[in-house]
């Protein structure tokens, strides 16, 4: 039975009269095309990124200059809970679960699909609950010796207490991730896409309200301070679980409070998970190393590196993650159906689109990085901007990484990306340690990240091309890539000129001053890129110019 029929079957058993809420939810939970899914995912990621920028702007305004020890402690406290979530769940579950889940549905075995889903929810809830308890117990040695050895004593104590609060996050978010993966597998993306934005809203509530204390019916439950941000993080995770549950409405999910160990699909996922989880874990070990090293570079250095790293991840999520997530279900279906040529055609199309979009974004981010940083810290910050400049190559490489790795995951091959990740992350970590010893500061950590990212994506694409019997990178694809590079060079010249003509000044302390300048630099550079692509004959630019023609000449 085709999984596309799931949404069509369920309403037959539903009551005819529905209230407005149910109607809206039903509409949002309908299956979407790749284009619509990509637009929704990119838009929601943009909203989440803007909320993240606002979140970081508030945090940096409150604490980076006035309380650098506190903001470093908060950043360090986040690291281990995030590591546990990424290594146990996160993207590891989605790329391992979706191909197997889709295979069950394609064969008409819904009972097995729901047993698989229930088993994963229960197993991951159990594992992450135990992990959360262990993090609470061992928070002190984790902070003192792993993520914050360079923090002073007040910062260390604060980080320990905050980690014990945030430690519950892996448990909550693992449940939300399984629920979201089910929606993603059947082509439902609306509530899946809303989850990250809701998470940021929870943190913003923590920054704006919980830091002032929590008082209910005259009883003071919490005195306030930066610890309120940690409570906001947990609140955001709770909201994410709620929104993920709403996304299941009408799907007919048959949850059982049981782990079906004999379920064939469950066994398959458990075989696929370790390699992908370790892959995620190795990537994050590199992040822990960077946190450890940056904590030794003076007060505020840890936060500065983390902020630059967070900024470079935003376009990666907007482009690489969003588009790859939208294309992944189709890639898995084409593998299951044995449509090899169609699989490579779909993969090439996705790869070209990601390269075409990420190139100008990386260029603009480099030349306008001072303005980008000013959005998260009023007046900008020279150190964050400098580190962001070293991470520009990583924006391009990591955007491509997400579709490159899914080329393997669609075939239920998680081992190859894992082996490549060991090589790339090991090399990146070695460079980070060496650059730190040689006194390159946080910028050295950024260069190590970029070099490792380029190495990783290069190896992934090389192996994909080799395994496709050299059918992946056609002459047409290679020619298009060179044209995109040429257009990016033209864009670089334009972005450089306008950034020099409209520099970020020390007096630019308002977003109402910096935003118009950034918009002008970005807008003109984007137009230069689009015009270059059009004259170079790149088909990716055609829909935009066709739309412009319709708008400008609709009355002619």
Short mmCIF file of C-alpha atoms in Angstrom, two decimals, residues 322-508:
data_model
loop_
_atom_site.label_atom_id
_atom_site.label_comp_id
_atom_site.label_asym_id
_atom_site.label_seq_id
_atom_site.Cartn_x
_atom_site.Cartn_y
_atom_site.Cartn_z
CA UNK A 322 15.88 22.20 4.76
CA UNK A 323 16.37 21.09 1.15
CA UNK A 324 17.95 17.75 2.07
CA UNK A 325 15.12 16.99 4.50
CA UNK A 326 12.54 17.76 1.80
CA UNK A 327 14.26 15.54 -0.79
CA UNK A 328 15.13 12.64 1.52
CA UNK A 329 11.73 10.82 1.52
CA UNK A 330 11.71 10.82 -2.30
CA UNK A 331 15.28 9.52 -2.46
CA UNK A 332 14.38 6.64 -0.14
CA UNK A 333 11.27 5.81 -2.19
CA UNK A 334 13.30 5.69 -5.42
CA UNK A 335 15.79 3.33 -3.80
CA UNK A 336 13.00 1.04 -2.54
CA UNK A 337 11.42 1.01 -6.01
CA UNK A 338 14.78 0.27 -7.65
CA UNK A 339 14.75 3.41 -9.82
CA UNK A 340 18.53 3.97 -9.95
CA UNK A 341 18.63 6.55 -12.77
CA UNK A 342 15.80 8.53 -11.21
CA UNK A 343 17.59 8.42 -7.83
CA UNK A 344 20.77 9.95 -9.29
CA UNK A 345 18.77 12.53 -11.25
CA UNK A 346 16.93 13.61 -8.08
CA UNK A 347 20.19 13.69 -6.13
CA UNK A 348 21.92 15.82 -8.80
CA UNK A 349 18.99 18.23 -8.86
CA UNK A 350 19.08 18.63 -5.08
CA UNK A 351 22.87 19.03 -5.05
CA UNK A 352 22.83 21.66 -7.81
CA UNK A 353 20.14 23.62 -6.00
CA UNK A 354 22.04 23.59 -2.71
CA UNK A 355 25.31 24.64 -4.35
CA UNK A 356 23.56 27.37 -6.34
CA UNK A 357 21.99 28.90 -3.22
CA UNK A 358 24.84 28.38 -0.72
CA UNK A 359 27.57 29.98 -2.87
CA UNK A 360 26.23 33.58 -2.84
CA UNK A 361 25.10 33.22 0.78
CA UNK A 362 28.66 32.28 1.84
CA UNK A 363 30.11 35.16 -0.19
CA UNK A 364 27.73 37.75 1.27
CA UNK A 365 28.20 36.37 4.80
CA UNK A 366 31.97 36.83 4.46
CA UNK A 367 32.00 40.42 3.21
CA UNK A 368 29.10 41.55 5.42
CA UNK A 369 30.09 39.52 8.50
CA UNK A 370 30.42 42.64 10.66
CA UNK A 371 26.76 43.45 10.00
CA UNK A 372 25.73 39.82 10.59
CA UNK A 373 27.38 39.89 14.02
CA UNK A 374 25.76 43.24 14.85
CA UNK A 375 22.37 41.52 14.71
CA UNK A 376 23.25 39.30 17.69
CA UNK A 377 25.32 41.94 19.53
CA UNK A 378 24.50 45.60 19.32
CA UNK A 379 27.42 47.47 17.73
CA UNK A 380 29.02 44.24 16.53
CA UNK A 381 31.99 42.34 17.95
CA UNK A 382 35.40 42.14 16.27
CA UNK A 383 36.28 38.70 17.66
CA UNK A 384 32.98 37.04 16.66
CA UNK A 385 33.23 38.60 13.18
CA UNK A 386 36.81 37.40 12.79
CA UNK A 387 35.91 33.82 13.75
CA UNK A 388 32.87 33.90 11.45
CA UNK A 389 35.15 34.85 8.57
CA UNK A 390 37.14 31.65 9.09
CA UNK A 391 33.94 29.57 9.00
CA UNK A 392 32.72 30.74 5.58
CA UNK A 393 34.10 27.67 3.79
CA UNK A 394 32.25 25.53 6.35
CA UNK A 395 28.93 27.21 5.37
CA UNK A 396 29.35 26.03 1.79
CA UNK A 397 30.74 22.57 2.62
CA UNK A 398 28.26 21.72 5.38
CA UNK A 399 25.29 22.80 3.27
CA UNK A 400 26.38 20.21 0.69
CA UNK A 401 27.20 17.65 3.40
CA UNK A 402 23.55 17.14 4.34
CA UNK A 403 22.49 16.01 0.88
CA UNK A 404 25.75 14.10 0.29
CA UNK A 405 25.31 12.05 3.46
CA UNK A 406 21.65 11.37 2.64
CA UNK A 407 22.79 9.85 -0.63
CA UNK A 408 24.19 7.04 1.53
CA UNK A 409 21.42 7.01 4.16
CA UNK A 410 18.73 6.54 1.50
CA UNK A 411 20.43 3.22 0.73
CA UNK A 412 20.51 2.38 4.45
CA UNK A 413 24.30 2.79 4.44
CA UNK A 414 25.31 4.59 7.63
CA UNK A 415 28.78 3.05 7.93
CA UNK A 416 30.46 4.88 5.04
CA UNK A 417 29.60 8.41 6.28
CA UNK A 418 30.69 7.29 9.76
CA UNK A 419 34.14 6.19 8.57
CA UNK A 420 34.58 9.39 6.57
CA UNK A 421 33.47 11.41 9.59
CA UNK A 422 36.14 9.74 11.75
CA UNK A 423 38.83 10.78 9.27
CA UNK A 424 37.55 14.35 8.79
CA UNK A 425 36.73 15.11 12.43
CA UNK A 426 39.96 13.51 13.63
CA UNK A 427 41.92 15.73 11.26
CA UNK A 428 39.88 18.81 12.26
CA UNK A 429 40.39 18.11 15.98
CA UNK A 430 44.13 17.67 15.47
CA UNK A 431 44.27 21.00 13.64
CA UNK A 432 42.25 22.69 16.41
CA UNK A 433 44.67 21.50 19.08
CA UNK A 434 47.72 22.50 17.02
CA UNK A 435 46.32 25.93 16.12
CA UNK A 436 45.48 26.48 19.79
CA UNK A 437 49.01 25.57 20.87
CA UNK A 438 50.47 27.86 18.21
CA UNK A 439 48.42 30.77 19.58
CA UNK A 440 45.97 31.27 16.71
CA UNK A 441 43.14 31.84 19.20
CA UNK A 442 39.44 31.24 18.41
CA UNK A 443 40.14 31.99 14.73
CA UNK A 444 42.38 28.91 14.59
CA UNK A 445 39.47 26.79 15.81
CA UNK A 446 37.35 28.23 12.99
CA UNK A 447 39.93 27.39 10.33
CA UNK A 448 40.16 23.84 11.67
CA UNK A 449 36.37 23.50 11.31
CA UNK A 450 36.35 24.76 7.73
CA UNK A 451 39.20 22.51 6.58
CA UNK A 452 37.58 19.45 8.19
CA UNK A 453 34.18 20.25 6.60
CA UNK A 454 35.68 20.57 3.09
CA UNK A 455 37.58 17.29 3.52
CA UNK A 456 34.46 15.45 4.71
CA UNK A 457 32.13 16.56 1.92
CA UNK A 458 34.84 16.00 -0.69
CA UNK A 459 35.28 12.38 0.38
CA UNK A 460 31.51 11.75 0.49
CA UNK A 461 30.94 13.07 -3.03
CA UNK A 462 33.97 11.22 -4.40
CA UNK A 463 32.67 7.88 -3.08
CA UNK A 464 29.12 8.56 -4.28
CA UNK A 465 30.42 9.30 -7.77
CA UNK A 466 32.58 6.18 -7.74
CA UNK A 467 29.73 3.93 -6.55
CA UNK A 468 27.40 5.30 -9.21
CA UNK A 469 29.86 4.05 -11.86
CA UNK A 470 30.69 7.68 -12.58
CA UNK A 471 27.09 8.50 -13.47
CA UNK A 472 26.59 11.05 -10.69
CA UNK A 473 28.68 13.98 -11.93
CA UNK A 474 27.79 14.36 -15.57
CA UNK A 475 29.45 16.79 -17.98
CA UNK A 476 26.40 19.04 -17.75
CA UNK A 477 26.64 19.08 -13.94
CA UNK A 478 30.37 19.91 -13.95
CA UNK A 479 29.86 22.71 -16.49
CA UNK A 480 27.04 24.17 -14.39
CA UNK A 481 29.21 24.05 -11.25
CA UNK A 482 32.00 26.03 -12.95
CA UNK A 483 29.48 28.62 -14.10
CA UNK A 484 28.20 28.95 -10.53
CA UNK A 485 31.75 29.52 -9.30
CA UNK A 486 32.29 32.22 -11.92
CA UNK A 487 29.04 33.92 -10.91
CA UNK A 488 30.17 33.73 -7.26
CA UNK A 489 33.45 35.50 -8.18
CA UNK A 490 31.49 38.35 -9.78
CA UNK A 491 29.28 38.48 -6.68
CA UNK A 492 32.38 38.67 -4.47
CA UNK A 493 33.63 41.74 -6.31
CA UNK A 494 30.25 43.46 -5.94
CA UNK A 495 29.88 42.51 -2.25
CA UNK A 496 33.43 43.69 -1.48
CA UNK A 497 32.88 47.04 -3.20
CA UNK A 498 29.60 47.78 -1.45
CA UNK A 499 30.92 46.62 1.95
CA UNK A 500 33.82 49.06 1.53
CA UNK A 501 31.48 51.85 0.45
CA UNK A 502 29.06 51.20 3.34
CA UNK A 503 31.35 50.10 6.22
CA UNK A 504 30.11 49.21 9.68
CA UNK A 505 31.01 52.18 11.88
CA UNK A 506 31.50 52.33 15.64
CA UNK A 507 28.52 54.69 15.82
CA UNK A 508 26.18 52.13 14.22
#
